[in-house]
mmCIF file of C-alpha atoms in Angstrom:
data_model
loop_
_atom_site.group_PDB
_atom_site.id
_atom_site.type_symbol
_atom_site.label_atom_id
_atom_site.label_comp_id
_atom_site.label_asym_id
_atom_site.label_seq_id
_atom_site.Cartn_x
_atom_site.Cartn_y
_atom_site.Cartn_z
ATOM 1 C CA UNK A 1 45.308 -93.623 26.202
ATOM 2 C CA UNK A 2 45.008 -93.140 22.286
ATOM 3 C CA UNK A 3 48.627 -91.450 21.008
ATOM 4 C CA UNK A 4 48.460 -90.259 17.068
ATOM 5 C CA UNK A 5 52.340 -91.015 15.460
ATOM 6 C CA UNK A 6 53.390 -89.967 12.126
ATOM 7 C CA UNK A 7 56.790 -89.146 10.842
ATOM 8 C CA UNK A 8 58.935 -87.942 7.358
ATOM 9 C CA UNK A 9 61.139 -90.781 5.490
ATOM 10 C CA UNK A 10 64.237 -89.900 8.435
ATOM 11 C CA UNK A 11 62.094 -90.866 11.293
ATOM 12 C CA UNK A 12 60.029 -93.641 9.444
ATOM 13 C CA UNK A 13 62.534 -96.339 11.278
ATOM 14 C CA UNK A 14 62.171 -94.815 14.773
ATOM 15 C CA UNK A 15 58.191 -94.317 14.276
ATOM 16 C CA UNK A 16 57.829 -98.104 13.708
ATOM 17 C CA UNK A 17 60.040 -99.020 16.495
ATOM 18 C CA UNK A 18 58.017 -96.741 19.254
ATOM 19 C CA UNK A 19 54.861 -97.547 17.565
ATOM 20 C CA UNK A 20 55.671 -101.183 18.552
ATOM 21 C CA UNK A 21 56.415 -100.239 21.556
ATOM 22 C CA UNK A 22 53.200 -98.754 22.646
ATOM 23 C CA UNK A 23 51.147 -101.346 21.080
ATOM 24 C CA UNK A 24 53.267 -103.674 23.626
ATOM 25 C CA UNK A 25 52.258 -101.481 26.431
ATOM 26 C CA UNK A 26 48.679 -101.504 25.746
ATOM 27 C CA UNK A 27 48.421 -98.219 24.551
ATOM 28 C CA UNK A 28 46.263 -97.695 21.264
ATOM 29 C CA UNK A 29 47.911 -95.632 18.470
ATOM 30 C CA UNK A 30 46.990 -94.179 15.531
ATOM 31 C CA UNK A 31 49.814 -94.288 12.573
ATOM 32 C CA UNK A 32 49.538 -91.269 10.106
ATOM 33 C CA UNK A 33 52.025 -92.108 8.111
ATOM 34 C CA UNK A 34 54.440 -91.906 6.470
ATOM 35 C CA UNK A 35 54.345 -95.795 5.259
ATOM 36 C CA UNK A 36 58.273 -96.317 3.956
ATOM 37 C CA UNK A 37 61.189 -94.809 3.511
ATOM 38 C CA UNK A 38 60.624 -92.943 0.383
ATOM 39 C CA UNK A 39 61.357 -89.206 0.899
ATOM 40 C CA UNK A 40 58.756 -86.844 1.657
ATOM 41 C CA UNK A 41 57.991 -83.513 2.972
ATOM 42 C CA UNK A 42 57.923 -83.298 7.361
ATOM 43 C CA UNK A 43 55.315 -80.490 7.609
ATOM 44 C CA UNK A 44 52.949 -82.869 5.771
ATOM 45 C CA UNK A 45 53.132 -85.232 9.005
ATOM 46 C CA UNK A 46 53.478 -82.536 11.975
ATOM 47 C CA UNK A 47 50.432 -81.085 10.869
ATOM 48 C CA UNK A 48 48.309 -83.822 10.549
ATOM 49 C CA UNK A 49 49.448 -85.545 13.825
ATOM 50 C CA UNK A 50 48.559 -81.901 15.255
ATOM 51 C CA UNK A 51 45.806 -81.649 13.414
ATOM 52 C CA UNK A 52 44.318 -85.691 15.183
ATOM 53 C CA UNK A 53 45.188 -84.230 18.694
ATOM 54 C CA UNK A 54 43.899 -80.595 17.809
ATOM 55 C CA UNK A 55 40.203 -82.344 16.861
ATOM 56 C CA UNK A 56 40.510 -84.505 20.011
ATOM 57 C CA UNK A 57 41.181 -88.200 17.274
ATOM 58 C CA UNK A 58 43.818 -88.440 20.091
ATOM 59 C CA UNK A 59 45.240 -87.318 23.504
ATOM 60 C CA UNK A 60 48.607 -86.722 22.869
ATOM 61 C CA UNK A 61 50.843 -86.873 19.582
ATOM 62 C CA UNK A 62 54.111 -87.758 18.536
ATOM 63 C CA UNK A 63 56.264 -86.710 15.813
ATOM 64 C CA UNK A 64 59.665 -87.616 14.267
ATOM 65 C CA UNK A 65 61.748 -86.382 11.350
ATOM 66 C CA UNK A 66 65.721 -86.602 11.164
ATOM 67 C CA UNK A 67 66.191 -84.007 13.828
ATOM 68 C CA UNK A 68 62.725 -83.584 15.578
ATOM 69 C CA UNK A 69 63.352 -79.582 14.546
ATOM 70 C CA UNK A 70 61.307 -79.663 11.354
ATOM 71 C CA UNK A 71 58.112 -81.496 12.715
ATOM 72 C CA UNK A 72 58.000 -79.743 15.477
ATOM 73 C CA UNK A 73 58.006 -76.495 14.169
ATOM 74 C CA UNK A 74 55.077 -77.468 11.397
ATOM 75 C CA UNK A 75 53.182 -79.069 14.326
ATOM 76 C CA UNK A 76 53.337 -75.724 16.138
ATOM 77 C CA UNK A 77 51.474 -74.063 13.708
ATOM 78 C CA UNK A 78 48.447 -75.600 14.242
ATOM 79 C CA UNK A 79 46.818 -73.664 16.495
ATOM 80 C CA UNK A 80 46.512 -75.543 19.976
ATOM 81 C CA UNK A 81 49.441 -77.365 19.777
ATOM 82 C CA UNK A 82 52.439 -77.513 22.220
ATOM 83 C CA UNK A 83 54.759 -80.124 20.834
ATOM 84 C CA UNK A 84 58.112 -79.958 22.425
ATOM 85 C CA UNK A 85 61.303 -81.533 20.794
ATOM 86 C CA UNK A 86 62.708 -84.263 23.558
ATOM 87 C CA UNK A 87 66.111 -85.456 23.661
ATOM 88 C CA UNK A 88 66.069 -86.630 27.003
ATOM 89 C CA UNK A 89 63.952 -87.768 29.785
ATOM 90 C CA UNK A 90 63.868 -84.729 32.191
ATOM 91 C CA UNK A 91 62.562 -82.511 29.177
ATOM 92 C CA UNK A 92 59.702 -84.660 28.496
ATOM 93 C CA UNK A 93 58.555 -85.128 31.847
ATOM 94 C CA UNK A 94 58.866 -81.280 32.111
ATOM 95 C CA UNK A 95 57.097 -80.898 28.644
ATOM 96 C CA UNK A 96 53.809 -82.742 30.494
ATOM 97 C CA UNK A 97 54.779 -81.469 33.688
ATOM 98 C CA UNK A 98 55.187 -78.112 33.492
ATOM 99 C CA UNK A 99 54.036 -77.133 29.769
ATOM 100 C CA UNK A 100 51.256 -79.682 29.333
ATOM 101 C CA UNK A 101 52.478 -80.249 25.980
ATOM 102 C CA UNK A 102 50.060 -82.581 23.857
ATOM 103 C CA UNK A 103 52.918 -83.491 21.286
ATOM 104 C CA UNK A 104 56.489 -84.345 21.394
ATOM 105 C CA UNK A 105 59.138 -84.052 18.664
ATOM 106 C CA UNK A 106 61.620 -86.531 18.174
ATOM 107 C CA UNK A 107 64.954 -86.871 16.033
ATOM 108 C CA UNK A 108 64.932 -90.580 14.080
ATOM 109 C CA UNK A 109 68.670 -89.790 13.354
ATOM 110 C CA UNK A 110 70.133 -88.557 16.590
ATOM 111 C CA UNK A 111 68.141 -90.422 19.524
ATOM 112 C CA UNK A 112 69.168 -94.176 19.624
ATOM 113 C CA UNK A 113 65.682 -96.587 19.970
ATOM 114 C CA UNK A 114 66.137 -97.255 23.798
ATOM 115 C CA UNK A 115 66.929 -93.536 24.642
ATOM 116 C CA UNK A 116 63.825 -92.869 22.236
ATOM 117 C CA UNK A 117 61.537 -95.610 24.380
ATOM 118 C CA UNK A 118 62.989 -94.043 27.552
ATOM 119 C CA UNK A 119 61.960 -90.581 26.025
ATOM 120 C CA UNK A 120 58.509 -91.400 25.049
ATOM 121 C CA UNK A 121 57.655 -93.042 28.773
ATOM 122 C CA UNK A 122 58.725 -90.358 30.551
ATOM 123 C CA UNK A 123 56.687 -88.190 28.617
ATOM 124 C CA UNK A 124 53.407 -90.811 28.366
ATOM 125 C CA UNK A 125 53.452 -91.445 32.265
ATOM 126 C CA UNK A 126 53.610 -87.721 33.103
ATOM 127 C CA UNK A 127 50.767 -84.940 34.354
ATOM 128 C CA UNK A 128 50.152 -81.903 33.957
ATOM 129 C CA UNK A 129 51.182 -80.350 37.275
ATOM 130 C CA UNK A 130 48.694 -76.915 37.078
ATOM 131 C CA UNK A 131 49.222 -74.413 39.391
ATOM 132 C CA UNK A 132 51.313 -71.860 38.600
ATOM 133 C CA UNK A 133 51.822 -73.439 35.208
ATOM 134 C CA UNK A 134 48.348 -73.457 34.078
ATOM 135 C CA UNK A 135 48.734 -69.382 34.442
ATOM 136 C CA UNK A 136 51.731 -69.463 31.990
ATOM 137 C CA UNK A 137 50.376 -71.970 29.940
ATOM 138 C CA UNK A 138 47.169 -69.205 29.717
ATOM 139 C CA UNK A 139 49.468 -66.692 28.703
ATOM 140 C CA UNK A 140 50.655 -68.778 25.969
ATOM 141 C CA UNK A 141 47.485 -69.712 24.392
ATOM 142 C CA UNK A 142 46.569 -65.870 25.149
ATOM 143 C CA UNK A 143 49.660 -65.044 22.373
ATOM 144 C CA UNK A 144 48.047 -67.668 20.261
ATOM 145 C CA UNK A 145 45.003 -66.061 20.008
ATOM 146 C CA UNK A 146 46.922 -62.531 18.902
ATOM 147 C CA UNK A 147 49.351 -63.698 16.609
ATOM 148 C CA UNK A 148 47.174 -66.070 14.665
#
């Protein structure tokens, strides 16, 4: 599994943390930034996360900012993306589960590092369930198309 990662300055810690993490699982990840703490703008890095899973660079994305709220909202412009903001378990398994979401949104300065780790497997080593979600997952991407 290839994950793309990329975060603002307020989730730059938590990024490098997870990022480590997967690398220690075997999983290959891409790192779009940012590189440091120095500020800088979230919708910059929720769009170009989205835009990696969007062109298929990667299978699933995260993204982090302070609160998750920010990124995920600029990675759900991009048309295609379903990036949920996580701040426990059950919701990301659900997010795969039951939404197929390709991204998750964290928050680098309300989710401690294990809860984060806990977050991100539940969401990694979940499936898509289809079924009766595929048809409202359908119905989503069928707004998409009229609204953008």
């Amino acid at each position: 599994m290839k994950i793309g990662i990329g975060s603002d300055h307020g989730g730059y810690e938590l990024k490098e943390e997870l990022k480590k993490y997967m690398l220690e699982k075997g999983i290959d990840v891409i790192d779009y930034g940012t590189n440091d703490l120095t500020s800088v703008d979230y919708p910059d890095y929720g769009k170009i996360v989205a835009e990696a899973v969007v062109n298929k660079e990667v299978e699933r994305g995260v993204v982090i900012c302070g609160t998750g709220i920010g990124i995920s909202i600029a990675a759900n412009k991009v048309k295609g993306i379903r990036c949920a903001l996580c701040s426990d378990t059950y919701s990301a398994r659900m997010s795969m589960e039951h939404n197929n979401a390709n991204m998750i949104a964290l928050g680098g300065r309300v989710l401690g590092v294990d809860l984060a780790k806990e977050i991100l497997s539940a969401y990694l080593n979940s499936t898509f369930q289809g079924g009766r979600h595929l048809r409202r997952i359908e119905k989503i991407s069928e707004i998409e198309k009229t609204m953008l």
